[in-house]
PDB file of C-alpha atoms in Angstrom:
ATOM      1  CA  MET A   1      -9.360 -12.402   5.879  1.00 65.00           C
ATOM      2  CA  THR A   2      -7.529 -10.020   8.209  1.00 73.00           C
ATOM      3  CA  ASP A   3      -4.007  -8.777   7.612  1.00 73.00           C
ATOM      4  CA  GLU A   4      -2.785 -10.879  10.545  1.00 78.00           C
ATOM      5  CA  GLU A   5      -4.305 -14.037   9.044  1.00 79.00           C
ATOM      6  CA  ALA A   6      -2.732 -13.292   5.660  1.00 80.00           C
ATOM      7  CA  VAL A   7       0.674 -12.734   7.283  1.00 82.00           C
ATOM      8  CA  LYS A   8       0.425 -16.094   9.089  1.00 83.00           C
ATOM      9  CA  ILE A   9      -0.390 -17.839   5.818  1.00 84.00           C
ATOM     10  CA  PHE A  10       2.465 -16.176   3.938  1.00 85.00           C
ATOM     11  CA  LYS A  11       4.903 -16.979   6.760  1.00 86.00           C
ATOM     12  CA  CYS A  12       3.843 -20.626   6.687  1.00 84.00           C
ATOM     13  CA  LEU A  13       4.310 -20.821   2.947  1.00 86.00           C
ATOM     14  CA  SER A  14       7.795 -19.315   3.183  1.00 87.00           C
ATOM     15  CA  ASP A  15       9.283 -22.487   4.696  1.00 88.00           C
ATOM     16  CA  LYS A  16      10.467 -25.284   2.395  1.00 91.00           C
ATOM     17  CA  SER A  17       9.551 -28.090   4.827  1.00 90.00           C
ATOM     18  CA  ARG A  18       6.027 -26.725   5.212  1.00 91.00           C
ATOM     19  CA  VAL A  19       5.579 -26.533   1.466  1.00 91.00           C
ATOM     20  CA  GLN A  20       6.706 -30.172   1.208  1.00 92.00           C
ATOM     21  CA  ILE A  21       4.239 -31.151   3.949  1.00 92.00           C
ATOM     22  CA  LEU A  22       1.439 -29.368   2.092  1.00 91.00           C
ATOM     23  CA  LYS A  23       2.381 -31.090  -1.167  1.00 92.00           C
ATOM     24  CA  SER A  24       2.110 -34.442   0.598  1.00 92.00           C
ATOM     25  CA  LEU A  25      -1.214 -33.516   2.198  1.00 92.00           C
ATOM     26  CA  VAL A  26      -2.627 -32.474  -1.170  1.00 91.00           C
ATOM     27  CA  GLN A  27      -2.153 -36.054  -2.331  1.00 91.00           C
ATOM     28  CA  GLU A  28      -3.873 -37.540   0.736  1.00 91.00           C
ATOM     29  CA  PRO A  29      -4.548 -36.814   4.430  1.00 91.00           C
ATOM     30  CA  MET A  30      -1.783 -38.244   6.654  1.00 91.00           C
ATOM     31  CA  TYR A  31      -0.676 -38.609  10.241  1.00 90.00           C
ATOM     32  CA  VAL A  32       2.620 -37.282  11.650  1.00 92.00           C
ATOM     33  CA  GLU A  33       4.615 -40.524  11.446  1.00 92.00           C
ATOM     34  CA  ARG A  34       3.670 -41.085   7.812  1.00 91.00           C
ATOM     35  CA  LEU A  35       4.667 -37.525   6.884  1.00 92.00           C
ATOM     36  CA  ALA A  36       7.956 -37.925   8.754  1.00 92.00           C
ATOM     37  CA  GLU A  37       8.714 -41.125   6.897  1.00 92.00           C
ATOM     38  CA  ARG A  38       7.789 -39.663   3.512  1.00 91.00           C
ATOM     39  CA  LEU A  39       9.800 -36.450   3.969  1.00 92.00           C
ATOM     40  CA  SER A  40      12.742 -37.884   5.938  1.00 92.00           C
ATOM     41  CA  LEU A  41      12.122 -35.535   8.860  1.00 92.00           C
ATOM     42  CA  THR A  42      11.667 -36.333  12.534  1.00 93.00           C
ATOM     43  CA  PRO A  43       8.104 -36.610  13.881  1.00 93.00           C
ATOM     44  CA  SER A  44       8.802 -33.708  16.276  1.00 94.00           C
ATOM     45  CA  THR A  45       9.819 -31.493  13.337  1.00 93.00           C
ATOM     46  CA  ILE A  46       6.655 -32.459  11.438  1.00 92.00           C
ATOM     47  CA  SER A  47       4.546 -31.758  14.547  1.00 93.00           C
ATOM     48  CA  PHE A  48       6.180 -28.352  14.954  1.00 94.00           C
ATOM     49  CA  HIS A  49       5.413 -27.379  11.358  1.00 93.00           C
ATOM     50  CA  LEU A  50       1.871 -28.756  11.502  1.00 93.00           C
ATOM     51  CA  LYS A  51       1.198 -26.680  14.632  1.00 93.00           C
ATOM     52  CA  LYS A  52       2.293 -23.533  12.788  1.00 91.00           C
ATOM     53  CA  MET A  53       0.121 -24.430   9.791  1.00 91.00           C
ATOM     54  CA  MET A  54      -2.874 -25.156  12.028  1.00 91.00           C
ATOM     55  CA  ASP A  55      -2.417 -21.739  13.681  1.00 89.00           C
ATOM     56  CA  ALA A  56      -2.568 -20.220  10.196  1.00 88.00           C
ATOM     57  CA  ASN A  57      -5.664 -22.326   9.436  1.00 89.00           C
ATOM     58  CA  ILE A  58      -4.168 -23.909   6.328  1.00 90.00           C
ATOM     59  CA  VAL A  59      -4.205 -27.420   7.795  1.00 92.00           C
ATOM     60  CA  ASN A  60      -7.011 -29.287   9.601  1.00 90.00           C
ATOM     61  CA  SER A  61      -6.776 -32.314  11.867  1.00 90.00           C
ATOM     62  CA  LYS A  62      -9.222 -34.965  12.989  1.00 91.00           C
ATOM     63  CA  LYS A  63      -8.877 -37.934  15.309  1.00 89.00           C
ATOM     64  CA  GLU A  64      -8.967 -41.394  13.761  1.00 84.00           C
ATOM     65  CA  GLN A  65      -8.502 -44.104  16.371  1.00 82.00           C
ATOM     66  CA  TYR A  66      -5.146 -43.313  18.037  1.00 82.00           C
ATOM     67  CA  TYR A  67      -3.849 -40.855  15.448  1.00 84.00           C
ATOM     68  CA  ALA A  68      -4.453 -37.253  14.471  1.00 89.00           C
ATOM     69  CA  VAL A  69      -4.843 -37.214  10.699  1.00 92.00           C
ATOM     70  CA  TYR A  70      -3.964 -33.952   8.945  1.00 92.00           C
ATOM     71  CA  SER A  71      -5.412 -32.561   5.746  1.00 92.00           C
ATOM     72  CA  ILE A  72      -5.222 -29.260   3.914  1.00 91.00           C
ATOM     73  CA  ASN A  73      -7.841 -26.561   4.352  1.00 89.00           C
ATOM     74  CA  GLU A  74      -8.907 -26.277   0.725  1.00 85.00           C
ATOM     75  CA  GLU A  75     -11.005 -23.185   1.351  1.00 84.00           C
ATOM     76  CA  ILE A  76      -7.989 -21.180   2.493  1.00 80.00           C
ATOM     77  CA  LEU A  77      -5.491 -22.637   0.035  1.00 79.00           C
ATOM     78  CA  SER A  78      -7.799 -22.179  -2.946  1.00 78.00           C
ATOM     79  CA  CYS A  79      -7.875 -18.392  -2.418  1.00 78.00           C
ATOM     80  CA  ARG A  80      -6.007 -16.467  -5.056  1.00 79.00           C
ATOM     81  CA  MET A  81      -3.223 -14.302  -3.708  1.00 75.00           C
ATOM     82  CA  ILE A  82      -4.595 -11.287  -5.557  1.00 81.00           C
ATOM     83  CA  ASP A  83      -7.928 -11.693  -3.752  1.00 76.00           C
ATOM     84  CA  ILE A  84      -6.134 -11.696  -0.394  1.00 73.00           C
ATOM     85  CA  LEU A  85      -4.194  -8.567  -1.299  1.00 73.00           C
ATOM     86  CA  LYS A  86      -7.269  -6.723  -2.593  1.00 74.00           C
ATOM     87  CA  GLU A  87      -9.215  -7.130   0.641  1.00 72.00           C
ATOM     88  CA  GLU A  88      -9.847  -3.972   2.634  1.00 68.00           C
ATOM     89  CA  SER A  89      -7.316  -3.492   5.366  1.00 65.00           C
ATOM     90  CA  THR A  90      -7.405  -1.701   8.679  1.00 65.00           C
ATOM     91  CA  GLU A  91      -3.794  -0.874   7.916  1.00 68.00           C
ATOM     92  CA  GLY A  92      -4.954   1.121   4.892  1.00 69.00           C
ATOM     93  CA  GLU A  93      -6.976   3.466   7.080  1.00 76.00           C
ATOM     94  CA  LEU A  94      -4.009   3.960   9.402  1.00 79.00           C
ATOM     95  CA  GLN A  95      -1.784   4.695   6.419  1.00 82.00           C
ATOM     96  CA  LYS A  96      -4.243   7.310   5.104  1.00 85.00           C
ATOM     97  CA  LYS A  97      -4.359   8.928   8.531  1.00 89.00           C
ATOM     98  CA  ARG A  98      -0.537   9.018   8.758  1.00 90.00           C
ATOM     99  CA  GLU A  99      -0.302  10.522   5.257  1.00 92.00           C
ATOM    100  CA  GLU A 100      -2.853  13.211   6.149  1.00 93.00           C
ATOM    101  CA  GLU A 101      -0.993  14.039   9.383  1.00 94.00           C
ATOM    102  CA  TYR A 102       2.266  14.259   7.441  1.00 94.00           C
ATOM    103  CA  ARG A 103       0.656  16.494   4.830  1.00 95.00           C
ATOM    104  CA  ASN A 104      -0.716  18.835   7.504  1.00 95.00           C
ATOM    105  CA  LYS A 105       2.660  18.990   9.238  1.00 96.00           C
ATOM    106  CA  VAL A 106       4.403  19.913   5.976  1.00 95.00           C
ATOM    107  CA  LEU A 107       1.840  22.629   5.247  1.00 95.00           C
ATOM    108  CA  GLN A 108       2.190  24.060   8.771  1.00 94.00           C
ATOM    109  CA  THR A 109       5.974  24.062   8.441  1.00 94.00           C
ATOM    110  CA  PHE A 110       6.181  25.756   5.054  1.00 94.00           C
ATOM    111  CA  PHE A 111       3.206  28.130   5.160  1.00 94.00           C
ATOM    112  CA  ASP A 112       2.622  31.068   7.460  1.00 93.00           C
ATOM    113  CA  HIS A 113      -0.702  32.887   7.116  1.00 92.00           C
ATOM    114  CA  GLY A 114      -1.117  31.624   3.550  1.00 90.00           C
ATOM    115  CA  LYS A 115       2.395  32.617   2.443  1.00 94.00           C
ATOM    116  CA  LEU A 116       4.976  30.047   1.409  1.00 94.00           C
ATOM    117  CA  LEU A 117       8.061  30.598   3.570  1.00 94.00           C
ATOM    118  CA  SER A 118      10.416  28.613   1.332  1.00 93.00           C
ATOM    119  CA  ILE A 119      10.257  26.039  -1.427  1.00 93.00           C
ATOM    120  CA  PRO A 120      10.984  22.603   0.075  1.00 94.00           C
ATOM    121  CA  VAL A 121      14.080  20.834  -1.175  1.00 93.00           C
ATOM    122  CA  GLN A 122      12.680  17.353  -0.573  1.00 94.00           C
ATOM    123  CA  ARG A 123      10.510  16.331  -3.534  1.00 93.00           C
ATOM    124  CA  LYS A 124       7.739  14.727  -1.457  1.00 94.00           C
ATOM    125  CA  LYS A 125       7.327  17.896   0.608  1.00 95.00           C
ATOM    126  CA  GLU A 126       7.500  20.105  -2.473  1.00 94.00           C
ATOM    127  CA  ARG A 127       4.730  18.037  -4.095  1.00 95.00           C
ATOM    128  CA  ILE A 128       2.480  18.665  -1.080  1.00 95.00           C
ATOM    129  CA  VAL A 129       3.206  22.408  -1.235  1.00 95.00           C
ATOM    130  CA  LEU A 130       2.580  22.529  -4.990  1.00 95.00           C
ATOM    131  CA  GLU A 131      -0.728  20.674  -4.588  1.00 94.00           C
ATOM    132  CA  LYS A 132      -1.792  23.255  -2.011  1.00 94.00           C
ATOM    133  CA  ILE A 133      -0.986  26.086  -4.407  1.00 94.00           C
ATOM    134  CA  ALA A 134      -2.703  24.257  -7.281  1.00 93.00           C
ATOM    135  CA  GLU A 135      -5.949  24.310  -5.284  1.00 93.00           C
ATOM    136  CA  SER A 136      -6.105  28.040  -6.134  1.00 92.00           C
ATOM    137  CA  PHE A 137      -6.704  27.187  -9.788  1.00 92.00           C
ATOM    138  CA  GLU A 138     -10.036  25.918 -11.095  1.00 90.00           C
ATOM    139  CA  ALA A 139      -9.825  22.537 -12.795  1.00 87.00           C
ATOM    140  CA  GLY A 140     -10.266  22.767 -16.556  1.00 83.00           C
ATOM    141  CA  ARG A 141     -10.263  26.591 -16.696  1.00 89.00           C
ATOM    142  CA  LYS A 142      -7.712  28.217 -19.023  1.00 92.00           C
ATOM    143  CA  TYR A 143      -5.230  30.683 -17.538  1.00 93.00           C
ATOM    144  CA  THR A 144      -2.751  32.973 -19.220  1.00 93.00           C
ATOM    145  CA  GLU A 145       0.819  32.864 -17.988  1.00 92.00           C
ATOM    146  CA  ARG A 146       0.302  36.271 -16.380  1.00 93.00           C
ATOM    147  CA  GLU A 147      -2.740  35.001 -14.436  1.00 94.00           C
ATOM    148  CA  VAL A 148      -0.770  31.974 -13.261  1.00 93.00           C
ATOM    149  CA  ASN A 149       2.132  34.188 -12.159  1.00 94.00           C
ATOM    150  CA  ILE A 150      -0.159  36.530 -10.214  1.00 94.00           C
ATOM    151  CA  THR A 151      -1.885  33.632  -8.452  1.00 94.00           C
ATOM    152  CA  ILE A 152       1.407  31.981  -7.506  1.00 94.00           C
ATOM    153  CA  ALA A 153       2.927  35.321  -6.437  1.00 94.00           C
ATOM    154  CA  ASP A 154       0.222  35.502  -3.760  1.00 93.00           C
ATOM    155  CA  PHE A 155       2.021  32.549  -2.163  1.00 94.00           C
ATOM    156  CA  HIS A 156       5.689  33.189  -2.973  1.00 93.00           C
ATOM    157  CA  ASP A 157       7.858  35.670  -4.916  1.00 93.00           C
ATOM    158  CA  ASP A 158       9.621  32.964  -6.962  1.00 93.00           C
ATOM    159  CA  PHE A 159       6.588  32.299  -9.148  1.00 92.00           C
ATOM    160  CA  CYS A 160       8.748  31.162 -12.099  1.00 92.00           C
ATOM    161  CA  THR A 161      10.235  28.207 -10.191  1.00 94.00           C
ATOM    162  CA  ILE A 162       6.904  27.225  -8.709  1.00 94.00           C
ATOM    163  CA  ARG A 163       5.126  27.478 -12.084  1.00 94.00           C
ATOM    164  CA  ARG A 164       7.830  25.368 -13.744  1.00 93.00           C
ATOM    165  CA  ASP A 165       7.676  22.769 -10.956  1.00 94.00           C
ATOM    166  CA  MET A 166       3.867  22.627 -11.117  1.00 93.00           C
ATOM    167  CA  VAL A 167       4.102  21.871 -14.841  1.00 92.00           C
ATOM    168  CA  ALA A 168       6.843  19.288 -14.224  1.00 92.00           C
ATOM    169  CA  GLU A 169       4.705  17.581 -11.548  1.00 91.00           C
ATOM    170  CA  GLY A 170       1.716  17.512 -13.898  1.00 90.00           C
ATOM    171  CA  LEU A 171      -0.406  19.787 -11.718  1.00 92.00           C
ATOM    172  CA  LEU A 172      -0.613  22.387 -14.479  1.00 92.00           C
ATOM    173  CA  GLU A 173      -0.548  21.706 -18.201  1.00 91.00           C
ATOM    174  CA  ARG A 174       0.983  24.262 -20.546  1.00 91.00           C
ATOM    175  CA  THR A 175       0.115  24.583 -24.208  1.00 89.00           C
ATOM    176  CA  GLU A 176       2.453  25.969 -26.888  1.00 87.00           C
ATOM    177  CA  ASP A 177       0.715  29.345 -26.747  1.00 88.00           C
ATOM    178  CA  SER A 178       1.408  29.646 -22.971  1.00 87.00           C
ATOM    179  CA  ILE A 179      -2.097  28.787 -21.827  1.00 91.00           C
ATOM    180  CA  TYR A 180      -2.292  26.818 -18.587  1.00 92.00           C
ATOM    181  CA  THR A 181      -4.971  24.515 -17.205  1.00 91.00           C
ATOM    182  CA  ARG A 182      -5.033  22.692 -13.921  1.00 89.00           C
ATOM    183  CA  ARG A 183      -5.418  18.938 -14.035  1.00 76.00           C
ATOM    184  CA  CYS A 184      -8.306  17.383 -12.156  1.00 67.00           C
ATOM    185  CA  GLU A 185      -6.123  15.029 -10.089  1.00 59.00           C
ATOM    186  CA  LEU A 186      -5.755  16.710  -6.738  1.00 55.00           C
ATOM    187  CA  GLN A 187      -6.953  15.094  -3.533  1.00 46.00           C
ATOM    188  CA  THR A 188      -9.676  17.689  -3.098  1.00 47.00           C
ATOM    189  CA  ASP A 189     -10.973  17.664  -6.686  1.00 46.00           C
ATOM    190  CA  CYS A 190     -13.444  15.855  -8.829  1.00 47.00           C
ATOM    191  CA  GLU A 191     -15.236  13.970  -6.069  1.00 43.00           C
TER     192      GLU A 191
END
């Protein structure tokens, strides 16, 4: 199911009259006039809602003599919401692309020839900068505080703030005896 199809279904289910129509159709297939009578709505209102539900493919119709008889599409309505939400989405790829473009823009803004120009104030941007610096450390290897300071100083003079923020963000772990290790949770690691 595409994202557009899922949105149509959710929009249809967000209307009280449509939910009442579906509840009636679950009991038995019906024609417009019967639904109107049962729900105390006008036939034109029922027809309007049925058209929307047919566009979303949650209702079917078939001709019986002079009437169009409507029934629910059990295949669509028996889907679990979690299954719909777990389906791969084209939107997900676009989101990844936007995030990567944003990340690259932040890195271009705050780094010049490998040197950090300033520590970003905004947390999201700082996280991206800290992840870039964390790439200089091998995952799982133990570093002394001096080694961490020297590595960070290659990027920026305020190595104390950056080291503290990397620990706070969980990019580096610090033991009681001031030994640091980099966690294996960066985008570029452990693949």
